[in-house]
PDB file of C-alpha atoms in Angstrom:
ATOM      1  CA  HIS A   1     -39.529 -68.321 -54.344  1.00  0.00           C
ATOM      2  CA  SER A   2     -37.881 -67.838 -57.695  1.00  0.00           C
ATOM      3  CA  GLY A   3     -34.475 -68.431 -56.180  1.00  0.00           C
ATOM      4  CA  LEU A   4     -33.563 -64.720 -56.314  1.00  0.00           C
ATOM      5  CA  VAL A   5     -33.484 -64.040 -52.579  1.00  0.00           C
ATOM      6  CA  ILE A   6     -30.456 -64.535 -50.409  1.00  0.00           C
ATOM      7  CA  ARG A   7     -30.689 -65.601 -46.787  1.00  0.00           C
ATOM      8  CA  ILE A   8     -28.288 -64.026 -44.308  1.00  0.00           C
ATOM      9  CA  GLY A   9     -27.778 -65.505 -40.874  1.00  0.00           C
ATOM     10  CA  LEU A  10     -26.923 -62.870 -38.234  1.00  0.00           C
ATOM     11  CA  THR A  11     -25.600 -63.960 -34.868  1.00  0.00           C
ATOM     12  CA  GLY A  12     -23.189 -63.198 -32.048  1.00  0.00           C
ATOM     13  CA  GLY A  13     -22.788 -63.858 -28.372  1.00  0.00           C
ATOM     14  CA  ILE A  14     -25.137 -62.306 -25.843  1.00  0.00           C
ATOM     15  CA  GLY A  15     -24.188 -58.623 -25.440  1.00  0.00           C
ATOM     16  CA  ALA A  16     -22.079 -58.515 -28.581  1.00  0.00           C
ATOM     17  CA  GLY A  17     -24.124 -55.766 -30.326  1.00  0.00           C
ATOM     18  CA  LYS A  18     -26.083 -57.786 -32.859  1.00  0.00           C
ATOM     19  CA  SER A  19     -29.095 -55.426 -32.716  1.00  0.00           C
ATOM     20  CA  THR A  20     -26.991 -52.502 -34.036  1.00  0.00           C
ATOM     21  CA  VAL A  21     -26.071 -54.541 -37.127  1.00  0.00           C
ATOM     22  CA  ALA A  22     -29.665 -55.775 -37.568  1.00  0.00           C
ATOM     23  CA  GLN A  23     -30.986 -52.182 -37.372  1.00  0.00           C
ATOM     24  CA  THR A  24     -28.455 -51.016 -39.957  1.00  0.00           C
ATOM     25  CA  PHE A  25     -29.388 -53.793 -42.403  1.00  0.00           C
ATOM     26  CA  ILE A  26     -33.149 -53.281 -41.812  1.00  0.00           C
ATOM     27  CA  ALA A  27     -32.824 -49.501 -42.375  1.00  0.00           C
ATOM     28  CA  HIS A  28     -31.371 -50.269 -45.849  1.00  0.00           C
ATOM     29  CA  GLY A  29     -34.070 -52.716 -46.843  1.00  0.00           C
ATOM     30  CA  ALA A  30     -33.329 -56.122 -45.241  1.00  0.00           C
ATOM     31  CA  TYR A  31     -36.386 -58.335 -44.755  1.00  0.00           C
ATOM     32  CA  HIS A  32     -36.051 -59.144 -41.060  1.00  0.00           C
ATOM     33  CA  ILE A  33     -36.998 -62.457 -39.446  1.00  0.00           C
ATOM     34  CA  ASP A  34     -36.385 -62.506 -35.693  1.00  0.00           C
ATOM     35  CA  ALA A  35     -35.924 -66.027 -34.286  1.00  0.00           C
ATOM     36  CA  ASP A  36     -36.504 -64.978 -30.648  1.00  0.00           C
ATOM     37  CA  LYS A  37     -39.760 -63.247 -31.605  1.00  0.00           C
ATOM     38  CA  ILE A  38     -40.980 -66.314 -33.497  1.00  0.00           C
ATOM     39  CA  ALA A  39     -40.077 -68.549 -30.524  1.00  0.00           C
ATOM     40  CA  ARG A  40     -42.319 -66.364 -28.348  1.00  0.00           C
ATOM     41  CA  GLU A  41     -45.149 -66.110 -30.907  1.00  0.00           C
ATOM     42  CA  VAL A  42     -45.627 -69.852 -31.451  1.00  0.00           C
ATOM     43  CA  VAL A  43     -46.302 -70.426 -27.700  1.00  0.00           C
ATOM     44  CA  ALA A  44     -48.261 -67.188 -27.052  1.00  0.00           C
ATOM     45  CA  ARG A  45     -51.506 -67.352 -25.102  1.00  0.00           C
ATOM     46  CA  GLY A  46     -54.244 -69.230 -26.951  1.00  0.00           C
ATOM     47  CA  THR A  47     -51.898 -70.932 -29.466  1.00  0.00           C
ATOM     48  CA  PRO A  48     -51.865 -74.671 -30.240  1.00  0.00           C
ATOM     49  CA  GLY A  49     -48.171 -74.548 -29.283  1.00  0.00           C
ATOM     50  CA  LEU A  50     -48.987 -73.439 -25.736  1.00  0.00           C
ATOM     51  CA  ALA A  51     -51.706 -76.136 -25.476  1.00  0.00           C
ATOM     52  CA  GLN A  52     -49.080 -78.738 -26.424  1.00  0.00           C
ATOM     53  CA  LEU A  53     -46.694 -77.459 -23.741  1.00  0.00           C
ATOM     54  CA  VAL A  54     -49.429 -77.646 -21.082  1.00  0.00           C
ATOM     55  CA  GLU A  55     -50.255 -81.191 -22.188  1.00  0.00           C
ATOM     56  CA  ALA A  56     -46.602 -82.205 -21.970  1.00  0.00           C
ATOM     57  CA  PHE A  57     -45.502 -80.336 -18.830  1.00  0.00           C
ATOM     58  CA  GLY A  58     -48.711 -79.623 -16.864  1.00  0.00           C
ATOM     59  CA  GLU A  59     -50.971 -76.680 -16.056  1.00  0.00           C
ATOM     60  CA  ASP A  60     -48.420 -75.094 -13.741  1.00  0.00           C
ATOM     61  CA  VAL A  61     -46.365 -73.827 -16.695  1.00  0.00           C
ATOM     62  CA  LEU A  62     -49.101 -71.228 -17.112  1.00  0.00           C
ATOM     63  CA  ASP A  63     -49.150 -67.852 -15.359  1.00  0.00           C
ATOM     64  CA  ALA A  64     -52.208 -66.269 -13.739  1.00  0.00           C
ATOM     65  CA  ASP A  65     -53.308 -64.751 -17.071  1.00  0.00           C
ATOM     66  CA  GLY A  66     -53.136 -68.078 -18.952  1.00  0.00           C
ATOM     67  CA  GLY A  67     -49.860 -67.174 -20.715  1.00  0.00           C
ATOM     68  CA  LEU A  68     -46.588 -69.122 -20.543  1.00  0.00           C
ATOM     69  CA  ASP A  69     -44.645 -68.839 -17.295  1.00  0.00           C
ATOM     70  CA  ARG A  70     -41.155 -69.220 -18.749  1.00  0.00           C
ATOM     71  CA  PRO A  71     -39.256 -69.762 -15.488  1.00  0.00           C
ATOM     72  CA  ALA A  72     -41.794 -72.480 -14.528  1.00  0.00           C
ATOM     73  CA  LEU A  73     -41.370 -74.184 -17.900  1.00  0.00           C
ATOM     74  CA  ALA A  74     -37.577 -73.921 -17.671  1.00  0.00           C
ATOM     75  CA  ALA A  75     -37.660 -75.540 -14.206  1.00  0.00           C
ATOM     76  CA  LYS A  76     -39.428 -78.533 -15.726  1.00  0.00           C
ATOM     77  CA  ALA A  77     -37.948 -78.668 -19.213  1.00  0.00           C
ATOM     78  CA  PHE A  78     -34.266 -78.322 -18.438  1.00  0.00           C
ATOM     79  CA  VAL A  79     -33.972 -80.934 -15.696  1.00  0.00           C
ATOM     80  CA  SER A  80     -32.981 -83.775 -18.071  1.00  0.00           C
ATOM     81  CA  ASP A  81     -32.080 -84.533 -21.662  1.00  0.00           C
ATOM     82  CA  ASP A  82     -35.432 -86.263 -22.181  1.00  0.00           C
ATOM     83  CA  SER A  83     -37.486 -83.321 -20.961  1.00  0.00           C
ATOM     84  CA  ARG A  84     -35.451 -80.908 -23.086  1.00  0.00           C
ATOM     85  CA  LYS A  85     -35.932 -83.148 -26.114  1.00  0.00           C
ATOM     86  CA  LEU A  86     -39.668 -83.164 -25.410  1.00  0.00           C
ATOM     87  CA  LEU A  87     -39.686 -79.349 -25.301  1.00  0.00           C
ATOM     88  CA  ASN A  88     -37.703 -79.136 -28.571  1.00  0.00           C
ATOM     89  CA  SER A  89     -39.966 -81.692 -30.268  1.00  0.00           C
ATOM     90  CA  ILE A  90     -42.898 -79.341 -29.608  1.00  0.00           C
ATOM     91  CA  THR A  91     -41.305 -75.967 -30.291  1.00  0.00           C
ATOM     92  CA  HIS A  92     -38.822 -76.633 -33.121  1.00  0.00           C
ATOM     93  CA  PRO A  93     -41.367 -77.758 -35.769  1.00  0.00           C
ATOM     94  CA  LEU A  94     -43.614 -74.761 -34.911  1.00  0.00           C
ATOM     95  CA  ILE A  95     -40.669 -72.317 -35.134  1.00  0.00           C
ATOM     96  CA  GLY A  96     -39.475 -73.960 -38.408  1.00  0.00           C
ATOM     97  CA  ALA A  97     -42.922 -73.736 -40.011  1.00  0.00           C
ATOM     98  CA  ARG A  98     -43.412 -70.098 -38.998  1.00  0.00           C
ATOM     99  CA  THR A  99     -39.906 -69.181 -40.201  1.00  0.00           C
ATOM    100  CA  GLN A 100     -40.587 -70.811 -43.569  1.00  0.00           C
ATOM    101  CA  GLU A 101     -43.925 -69.014 -43.826  1.00  0.00           C
ATOM    102  CA  LEU A 102     -42.259 -65.634 -43.247  1.00  0.00           C
ATOM    103  CA  THR A 103     -39.393 -66.481 -45.647  1.00  0.00           C
ATOM    104  CA  ASP A 104     -41.899 -67.465 -48.358  1.00  0.00           C
ATOM    105  CA  ALA A 105     -43.650 -64.097 -47.897  1.00  0.00           C
ATOM    106  CA  ALA A 106     -40.460 -62.144 -48.611  1.00  0.00           C
ATOM    107  CA  PRO A 107     -40.330 -60.128 -51.852  1.00  0.00           C
ATOM    108  CA  ASP A 108     -38.638 -61.857 -54.750  1.00  0.00           C
ATOM    109  CA  ASP A 109     -35.442 -59.852 -54.641  1.00  0.00           C
ATOM    110  CA  ALA A 110     -35.137 -59.669 -50.856  1.00  0.00           C
ATOM    111  CA  ILE A 111     -32.084 -59.933 -48.670  1.00  0.00           C
ATOM    112  CA  VAL A 112     -33.677 -62.044 -45.941  1.00  0.00           C
ATOM    113  CA  LEU A 113     -32.051 -61.306 -42.595  1.00  0.00           C
ATOM    114  CA  HIS A 114     -32.507 -64.143 -40.161  1.00  0.00           C
ATOM    115  CA  ASP A 115     -31.584 -62.902 -36.669  1.00  0.00           C
ATOM    116  CA  VAL A 116     -30.668 -66.061 -34.671  1.00  0.00           C
ATOM    117  CA  PRO A 117     -28.895 -65.846 -31.293  1.00  0.00           C
ATOM    118  CA  LEU A 118     -28.107 -69.599 -31.231  1.00  0.00           C
ATOM    119  CA  LEU A 119     -27.233 -70.047 -34.885  1.00  0.00           C
ATOM    120  CA  VAL A 120     -23.850 -71.621 -34.111  1.00  0.00           C
ATOM    121  CA  GLU A 121     -25.189 -73.830 -31.334  1.00  0.00           C
ATOM    122  CA  GLY A 122     -28.086 -75.005 -33.559  1.00  0.00           C
ATOM    123  CA  ARG A 123     -25.672 -75.913 -36.374  1.00  0.00           C
ATOM    124  CA  MET A 124     -27.726 -73.732 -38.785  1.00  0.00           C
ATOM    125  CA  ALA A 125     -24.864 -72.007 -40.618  1.00  0.00           C
ATOM    126  CA  PRO A 126     -24.849 -74.201 -43.745  1.00  0.00           C
ATOM    127  CA  PHE A 127     -28.416 -73.205 -44.565  1.00  0.00           C
ATOM    128  CA  TYR A 128     -27.576 -69.536 -45.216  1.00  0.00           C
ATOM    129  CA  HIS A 129     -25.935 -67.944 -48.208  1.00  0.00           C
ATOM    130  CA  LEU A 130     -23.732 -66.091 -45.731  1.00  0.00           C
ATOM    131  CA  VAL A 131     -23.274 -65.825 -41.964  1.00  0.00           C
ATOM    132  CA  VAL A 132     -22.514 -62.465 -40.319  1.00  0.00           C
ATOM    133  CA  MET A 133     -20.959 -62.716 -36.868  1.00  0.00           C
ATOM    134  CA  VAL A 134     -20.872 -59.754 -34.456  1.00  0.00           C
ATOM    135  CA  HIS A 135     -18.032 -60.185 -31.994  1.00  0.00           C
ATOM    136  CA  THR A 136     -16.972 -58.490 -28.759  1.00  0.00           C
ATOM    137  CA  ASP A 137     -14.483 -59.741 -26.196  1.00  0.00           C
ATOM    138  CA  GLU A 138     -16.024 -61.578 -23.268  1.00  0.00           C
ATOM    139  CA  ASP A 139     -15.063 -59.029 -20.601  1.00  0.00           C
ATOM    140  CA  VAL A 140     -16.688 -56.223 -22.612  1.00  0.00           C
ATOM    141  CA  ARG A 141     -19.868 -58.260 -23.091  1.00  0.00           C
ATOM    142  CA  LEU A 142     -19.990 -59.069 -19.403  1.00  0.00           C
ATOM    143  CA  ARG A 143     -19.688 -55.407 -18.482  1.00  0.00           C
ATOM    144  CA  ARG A 144     -22.452 -54.437 -20.984  1.00  0.00           C
ATOM    145  CA  LEU A 145     -24.826 -57.087 -19.668  1.00  0.00           C
ATOM    146  CA  VAL A 146     -24.273 -56.011 -16.040  1.00  0.00           C
ATOM    147  CA  GLU A 147     -24.155 -52.224 -16.554  1.00  0.00           C
ATOM    148  CA  LEU A 148     -26.547 -51.722 -19.460  1.00  0.00           C
ATOM    149  CA  ARG A 149     -29.006 -54.554 -19.014  1.00  0.00           C
ATOM    150  CA  GLY A 150     -28.853 -54.795 -15.227  1.00  0.00           C
ATOM    151  CA  MET A 151     -28.091 -58.529 -15.213  1.00  0.00           C
ATOM    152  CA  ASP A 152     -26.567 -60.226 -12.192  1.00  0.00           C
ATOM    153  CA  ALA A 153     -22.825 -60.766 -12.890  1.00  0.00           C
ATOM    154  CA  ASP A 154     -22.867 -64.492 -12.132  1.00  0.00           C
ATOM    155  CA  ASP A 155     -25.953 -65.001 -14.269  1.00  0.00           C
ATOM    156  CA  ALA A 156     -24.336 -63.072 -17.109  1.00  0.00           C
ATOM    157  CA  ARG A 157     -21.167 -65.206 -16.839  1.00  0.00           C
ATOM    158  CA  GLN A 158     -23.248 -68.398 -16.984  1.00  0.00           C
ATOM    159  CA  ARG A 159     -25.207 -67.169 -20.011  1.00  0.00           C
ATOM    160  CA  ILE A 160     -21.933 -66.386 -21.821  1.00  0.00           C
ATOM    161  CA  ALA A 161     -20.336 -69.734 -20.861  1.00  0.00           C
ATOM    162  CA  ALA A 162     -23.374 -71.673 -22.115  1.00  0.00           C
ATOM    163  CA  GLN A 163     -22.934 -70.226 -25.607  1.00  0.00           C
ATOM    164  CA  ALA A 164     -20.561 -71.122 -28.446  1.00  0.00           C
ATOM    165  CA  THR A 165     -16.825 -70.424 -28.144  1.00  0.00           C
ATOM    166  CA  ASP A 166     -15.024 -67.864 -30.299  1.00  0.00           C
ATOM    167  CA  GLU A 167     -13.374 -70.711 -32.131  1.00  0.00           C
ATOM    168  CA  GLN A 168     -16.717 -72.291 -32.996  1.00  0.00           C
ATOM    169  CA  ARG A 169     -17.997 -68.925 -34.178  1.00  0.00           C
ATOM    170  CA  HIS A 170     -14.922 -68.353 -36.365  1.00  0.00           C
ATOM    171  CA  ALA A 171     -15.447 -71.723 -38.041  1.00  0.00           C
ATOM    172  CA  VAL A 172     -18.870 -70.716 -39.429  1.00  0.00           C
ATOM    173  CA  ALA A 173     -18.518 -66.933 -39.946  1.00  0.00           C
ATOM    174  CA  ASP A 174     -18.259 -65.523 -43.459  1.00  0.00           C
ATOM    175  CA  VAL A 175     -18.154 -61.958 -42.123  1.00  0.00           C
ATOM    176  CA  TRP A 176     -16.650 -61.116 -38.747  1.00  0.00           C
ATOM    177  CA  LEU A 177     -17.718 -57.668 -37.430  1.00  0.00           C
ATOM    178  CA  ASP A 178     -15.638 -56.552 -34.489  1.00  0.00           C
ATOM    179  CA  ASN A 179     -17.597 -54.419 -32.015  1.00  0.00           C
ATOM    180  CA  SER A 180     -14.836 -53.203 -29.743  1.00  0.00           C
ATOM    181  CA  GLY A 181     -15.382 -49.570 -30.789  1.00  0.00           C
ATOM    182  CA  THR A 182     -18.502 -47.378 -30.633  1.00  0.00           C
ATOM    183  CA  PRO A 183     -21.999 -48.297 -31.888  1.00  0.00           C
ATOM    184  CA  ASP A 184     -21.376 -45.789 -34.744  1.00  0.00           C
ATOM    185  CA  ASP A 185     -18.191 -47.662 -35.738  1.00  0.00           C
ATOM    186  CA  LEU A 186     -20.158 -50.918 -35.815  1.00  0.00           C
ATOM    187  CA  ALA A 187     -23.028 -49.397 -37.838  1.00  0.00           C
ATOM    188  CA  ALA A 188     -20.511 -48.024 -40.366  1.00  0.00           C
ATOM    189  CA  ALA A 189     -18.817 -51.430 -40.706  1.00  0.00           C
ATOM    190  CA  ALA A 190     -22.251 -53.087 -41.123  1.00  0.00           C
ATOM    191  CA  LEU A 191     -23.220 -50.571 -43.823  1.00  0.00           C
ATOM    192  CA  ALA A 192     -20.031 -51.322 -45.748  1.00  0.00           C
ATOM    193  CA  VAL A 193     -20.812 -55.049 -45.629  1.00  0.00           C
ATOM    194  CA  TRP A 194     -24.363 -54.304 -46.840  1.00  0.00           C
ATOM    195  CA  GLU A 195     -23.251 -52.152 -49.762  1.00  0.00           C
ATOM    196  CA  GLU A 196     -20.085 -53.974 -50.831  1.00  0.00           C
ATOM    197  CA  ARG A 197     -21.073 -57.549 -50.232  1.00  0.00           C
ATOM    198  CA  LEU A 198     -24.724 -58.286 -49.531  1.00  0.00           C
ATOM    199  CA  VAL A 199     -26.352 -56.180 -52.242  1.00  0.00           C
ATOM    200  CA  PRO A 200     -23.935 -57.316 -54.998  1.00  0.00           C
ATOM    201  CA  PHE A 201     -24.300 -60.948 -53.757  1.00  0.00           C
ATOM    202  CA  ARG A 202     -28.111 -60.680 -54.028  1.00  0.00           C
ATOM    203  CA  ASP A 203     -27.829 -59.125 -57.513  1.00  0.00           C
ATOM    204  CA  ASN A 204     -25.369 -61.802 -58.647  1.00  0.00           C
ATOM    205  CA  VAL A 205     -27.618 -64.639 -57.430  1.00  0.00           C
ATOM    206  CA  ALA A 206     -30.591 -63.045 -59.252  1.00  0.00           C
ATOM    207  CA  ALA A 207     -28.539 -62.767 -62.445  1.00  0.00           C
ATOM    208  CA  ARG A 208     -26.934 -66.238 -61.958  1.00  0.00           C
ATOM    209  CA  ARG A 209     -23.552 -64.509 -62.246  1.00  0.00           C
ATOM    210  CA  ALA A 210     -20.279 -65.761 -60.819  1.00  0.00           C
ATOM    211  CA  VAL A 211     -17.654 -63.252 -59.738  1.00  0.00           C
ATOM    212  CA  GLU A 212     -13.924 -62.992 -59.735  1.00  0.00           C
ATOM    213  CA  PRO A 213     -12.971 -62.499 -56.069  1.00  0.00           C
ATOM    214  CA  SER A 214     -11.684 -58.980 -55.795  1.00  0.00           C
ATOM    215  CA  LEU A 215     -12.988 -57.517 -52.561  1.00  0.00           C
ATOM    216  CA  ASP A 216     -10.180 -57.236 -50.030  1.00  0.00           C
ATOM    217  CA  ASP A 217     -12.295 -58.532 -47.189  1.00  0.00           C
ATOM    218  CA  THR A 218     -10.334 -58.982 -44.000  1.00  0.00           C
ATOM    219  CA  ALA A 219     -13.519 -60.296 -42.339  1.00  0.00           C
ATOM    220  CA  ASP A 220     -13.204 -63.474 -44.396  1.00  0.00           C
ATOM    221  CA  ASP A 221     -11.307 -66.147 -42.510  1.00  0.00           C
ATOM    222  CA  PRO A 222      -7.945 -66.534 -44.288  1.00  0.00           C
ATOM    223  CA  GLU A 223      -7.536 -70.123 -43.112  1.00  0.00           C
ATOM    224  CA  SER A 224      -8.445 -72.082 -46.207  1.00  0.00           C
ATOM    225  CA  SER A 225      -9.253 -75.220 -44.259  1.00  0.00           C
ATOM    226  CA  LYS A 226     -12.029 -73.468 -42.341  1.00  0.00           C
ATOM    227  CA  LEU A 227     -13.304 -71.808 -45.503  1.00  0.00           C
ATOM    228  CA  GLY A 228     -13.199 -75.134 -47.364  1.00  0.00           C
ATOM    229  CA  ALA A 229     -15.043 -76.942 -44.577  1.00  0.00           C
ATOM    230  CA  ARG A 230     -17.652 -74.195 -44.446  1.00  0.00           C
ATOM    231  CA  LEU A 231     -18.313 -74.452 -48.166  1.00  0.00           C
ATOM    232  CA  VAL A 232     -18.467 -78.275 -48.050  1.00  0.00           C
ATOM    233  CA  ASN A 233     -21.211 -78.010 -45.398  1.00  0.00           C
ATOM    234  CA  ARG A 234     -23.034 -75.350 -47.453  1.00  0.00           C
ATOM    235  CA  LEU A 235     -22.896 -77.496 -50.609  1.00  0.00           C
ATOM    236  CA  TRP A 236     -24.246 -80.535 -48.748  1.00  0.00           C
ATOM    237  CA  ALA A 237     -27.159 -78.354 -47.548  1.00  0.00           C
ATOM    238  CA  LEU A 238     -27.873 -77.382 -51.203  1.00  0.00           C
ATOM    239  CA  VAL A 239     -27.414 -80.700 -52.988  1.00  0.00           C
ATOM    240  CA  GLY A 240     -28.729 -83.004 -50.253  1.00  0.00           C
ATOM    241  CA  GLY A 241     -29.466 -86.457 -51.604  1.00  0.00           C
ATOM    242  CA  GLY A 242     -28.484 -85.473 -55.159  1.00  0.00           C
ATOM    243  CA  ALA A 243     -24.798 -86.123 -54.564  1.00  0.00           C
ATOM    244  CA  GLN A 244     -22.665 -89.069 -53.479  1.00  0.00           C
ATOM    245  CA  ALA A 245     -19.807 -86.970 -52.044  1.00  0.00           C
ATOM    246  CA  VAL A 246     -18.710 -83.383 -51.481  1.00  0.00           C
ATOM    247  CA  ALA A 247     -15.060 -82.644 -50.826  1.00  0.00           C
ATOM    248  CA  HIS A 248     -12.663 -79.691 -50.557  1.00  0.00           C
ATOM    249  CA  THR A 249     -10.100 -80.853 -53.099  1.00  0.00           C
ATOM    250  CA  ALA A 250      -7.660 -77.988 -53.554  1.00  0.00           C
ATOM    251  CA  THR A 251      -6.936 -74.339 -52.839  1.00  0.00           C
ATOM    252  CA  SER A 252      -5.589 -71.894 -55.428  1.00  0.00           C
ATOM    253  CA  SER A 253      -5.045 -68.136 -55.303  1.00  0.00           C
ATOM    254  CA  ALA A 254      -6.760 -65.286 -57.070  1.00  0.00           C
ATOM    255  CA  ALA A 255      -4.451 -63.934 -59.770  1.00  0.00           C
ATOM    256  CA  ASP A 256      -4.830 -60.336 -58.546  1.00  0.00           C
ATOM    257  CA  HIS A 257      -4.703 -61.286 -54.878  1.00  0.00           C
ATOM    258  CA  PRO A 258      -2.151 -64.051 -54.157  1.00  0.00           C
ATOM    259  CA  THR A 259      -2.940 -64.169 -50.455  1.00  0.00           C
ATOM    260  CA  ARG A 260      -6.635 -64.885 -50.972  1.00  0.00           C
ATOM    261  CA  PRO A 261      -7.393 -68.579 -50.950  1.00  0.00           C
ATOM    262  CA  ILE A 262      -9.908 -69.833 -53.512  1.00  0.00           C
ATOM    263  CA  PRO A 263     -11.249 -73.241 -52.446  1.00  0.00           C
ATOM    264  CA  GLU A 264     -11.855 -75.796 -55.159  1.00  0.00           C
ATOM    265  CA  LEU A 265     -14.545 -78.285 -54.326  1.00  0.00           C
ATOM    266  CA  THR A 266     -15.747 -81.437 -55.998  1.00  0.00           C
ATOM    267  CA  VAL A 267     -19.318 -82.723 -55.913  1.00  0.00           C
ATOM    268  CA  THR A 268     -19.518 -86.374 -57.028  1.00  0.00           C
ATOM    269  CA  VAL A 269     -22.776 -87.495 -58.610  1.00  0.00           C
ATOM    270  CA  ALA A 270     -24.095 -90.651 -60.280  1.00  0.00           C
ATOM    271  CA  ASP A 271     -24.086 -89.276 -63.857  1.00  0.00           C
ATOM    272  CA  LEU A 272     -24.349 -86.090 -65.931  1.00  0.00           C
ATOM    273  CA  THR A 273     -28.154 -86.082 -65.609  1.00  0.00           C
ATOM    274  CA  ALA A 274     -27.742 -85.835 -61.886  1.00  0.00           C
ATOM    275  CA  ALA A 275     -25.111 -83.110 -62.359  1.00  0.00           C
ATOM    276  CA  ASP A 276     -27.506 -81.097 -64.547  1.00  0.00           C
ATOM    277  CA  ALA A 277     -30.312 -81.529 -61.970  1.00  0.00           C
ATOM    278  CA  LEU A 278     -28.128 -79.747 -59.400  1.00  0.00           C
ATOM    279  CA  ALA A 279     -27.498 -76.719 -61.602  1.00  0.00           C
ATOM    280  CA  GLU A 280     -30.507 -74.736 -60.357  1.00  0.00           C
ATOM    281  CA  PRO A 281     -30.265 -75.549 -56.641  1.00  0.00           C
ATOM    282  CA  LEU A 282     -26.580 -74.617 -56.707  1.00  0.00           C
ATOM    283  CA  ALA A 283     -27.251 -71.383 -58.629  1.00  0.00           C
ATOM    284  CA  ALA A 284     -30.047 -70.340 -56.225  1.00  0.00           C
ATOM    285  CA  GLY A 285     -27.699 -71.157 -53.314  1.00  0.00           C
ATOM    286  CA  GLY A 286     -24.990 -68.821 -54.604  1.00  0.00           C
ATOM    287  CA  PHE A 287     -23.006 -71.099 -56.951  1.00  0.00           C
ATOM    288  CA  PRO A 288     -24.045 -70.257 -60.529  1.00  0.00           C
ATOM    289  CA  PRO A 289     -22.826 -72.357 -63.506  1.00  0.00           C
ATOM    290  CA  VAL A 290     -19.752 -71.183 -65.427  1.00  0.00           C
ATOM    291  CA  GLU A 291     -18.200 -72.466 -68.693  1.00  0.00           C
ATOM    292  CA  SER A 292     -16.404 -75.755 -68.428  1.00  0.00           C
ATOM    293  CA  ASP A 293     -13.649 -77.007 -70.788  1.00  0.00           C
ATOM    294  CA  ASP A 294     -14.445 -80.591 -69.899  1.00  0.00           C
ATOM    295  CA  PRO A 295     -17.724 -82.001 -71.247  1.00  0.00           C
ATOM    296  CA  GLN A 296     -17.742 -84.515 -68.388  1.00  0.00           C
ATOM    297  CA  VAL A 297     -17.665 -81.807 -65.697  1.00  0.00           C
ATOM    298  CA  ARG A 298     -20.212 -79.167 -64.786  1.00  0.00           C
ATOM    299  CA  LEU A 299     -18.428 -76.115 -63.336  1.00  0.00           C
ATOM    300  CA  HIS A 300     -19.866 -73.577 -60.875  1.00  0.00           C
ATOM    301  CA  GLY A 301     -18.421 -70.361 -59.470  1.00  0.00           C
ATOM    302  CA  SER A 302     -19.352 -68.208 -56.484  1.00  0.00           C
ATOM    303  CA  ALA A 303     -21.786 -65.308 -56.600  1.00  0.00           C
ATOM    304  CA  ASP A 304     -20.386 -63.880 -53.364  1.00  0.00           C
ATOM    305  CA  PRO A 305     -18.108 -60.915 -54.157  1.00  0.00           C
ATOM    306  CA  GLY A 306     -16.180 -61.551 -50.932  1.00  0.00           C
ATOM    307  CA  ARG A 307     -15.410 -65.219 -51.520  1.00  0.00           C
ATOM    308  CA  GLY A 308     -14.231 -66.955 -54.645  1.00  0.00           C
ATOM    309  CA  ALA A 309     -14.870 -70.672 -55.109  1.00  0.00           C
ATOM    310  CA  LEU A 310     -14.766 -73.242 -57.890  1.00  0.00           C
ATOM    311  CA  VAL A 311     -17.163 -76.199 -57.710  1.00  0.00           C
ATOM    312  CA  ARG A 312     -16.746 -79.177 -60.039  1.00  0.00           C
ATOM    313  CA  VAL A 313     -19.768 -81.434 -60.323  1.00  0.00           C
ATOM    314  CA  ARG A 314     -18.661 -84.696 -61.922  1.00  0.00           C
ATOM    315  CA  PRO A 315     -19.892 -88.269 -62.279  1.00  0.00           C
ATOM    316  CA  ALA A 316     -18.202 -90.928 -60.184  1.00  0.00           C
ATOM    317  CA  ASP A 317     -15.415 -92.690 -62.074  1.00  0.00           C
TER     318      ASP A 317
END
C-alpha cells in the first residue's frame, strides 16, 4: 500500500453491540475484515489448514461431512497449554496471512475496519491507527446473550468472565462507544465517530498532515498516563528495530482546550540518518513530520483529529 489507508480495530465484549457499529461503518464505506470469518475460512473443509489440524489432533476432529467439528477440536485443544499452543501455531499464521492478503487488497484510500472480538486479549491494539471499543455493562450483556441469542446463563457468564476486563479495555481504547441506550443511539454515535474522526484521520494520513487537537471528544480517555502508554506501544509497533527507546516524556495542554492532555513522546535513535529513515513509517502510521526548531531533532505531530501528540525523534546523547 502507498501508506494512505488507516486501519481501525473494532472490538468489545460478547453481547456489547459491536455488529451495530460495524454495520454503520460499512454502510458509509469502511473496508471490512472480519476476524471470526477468517478464522473459519482458513480451516474450512478441504483447506490445508484443516489437514494440519487433523494431522495434529486426529481424524475425530472431523464431522460426518469432512468439515471441522469445533466442539471435538475444543475438547482436545483446550485441555493443556501445550495443546492450545499447538492449535495456535497452526491457525495463527494462516489467519495472519489471510488478513494481510485482504488488507493488501483494500483500495488505496480505504478505512480498513478490522473486526476482532479478542483484540484486547490478543494484545493487537498497537497495530491499529485507532481502536474503537463498544461497551455495555455486564448485566445488560448477560441479559442480551440469554434473551436474544438463547444462550444458557451459566455459559454466557463464563464467556464474559473469560474475556478482558473493562479496565483492560479502557487501557487500549481510543474511542469508547457506550451502548446502554437503543441500537439507533449507538448507530448515531458511530456515525459521528466516522464523520468527525475516522474520515478526517484518513484524509490527514493521506495528506501527511498533522492537526491541532480541537475535537472535544469525551470518548478519549482523559488519563494522560493511559494515553501516553497507548502511544508508546503504537510507536514501538511503527518504528520496530529502528529505535533504541520510546518514552512518554511529558504532557502539555492544548491552548484552546486546557483540560485536554497532549502527550509528548521521545523516540531515541542512533543518529539523524536513522531518524530520517523513520519519517515515512511514522507518517503512514498517523504521525506526520512537522517543522522543528532544532536541527538535531525530527518532530512529528498526530494526524488524528481526536488526539494531539508531539513526537521527538532524536539521536542518543
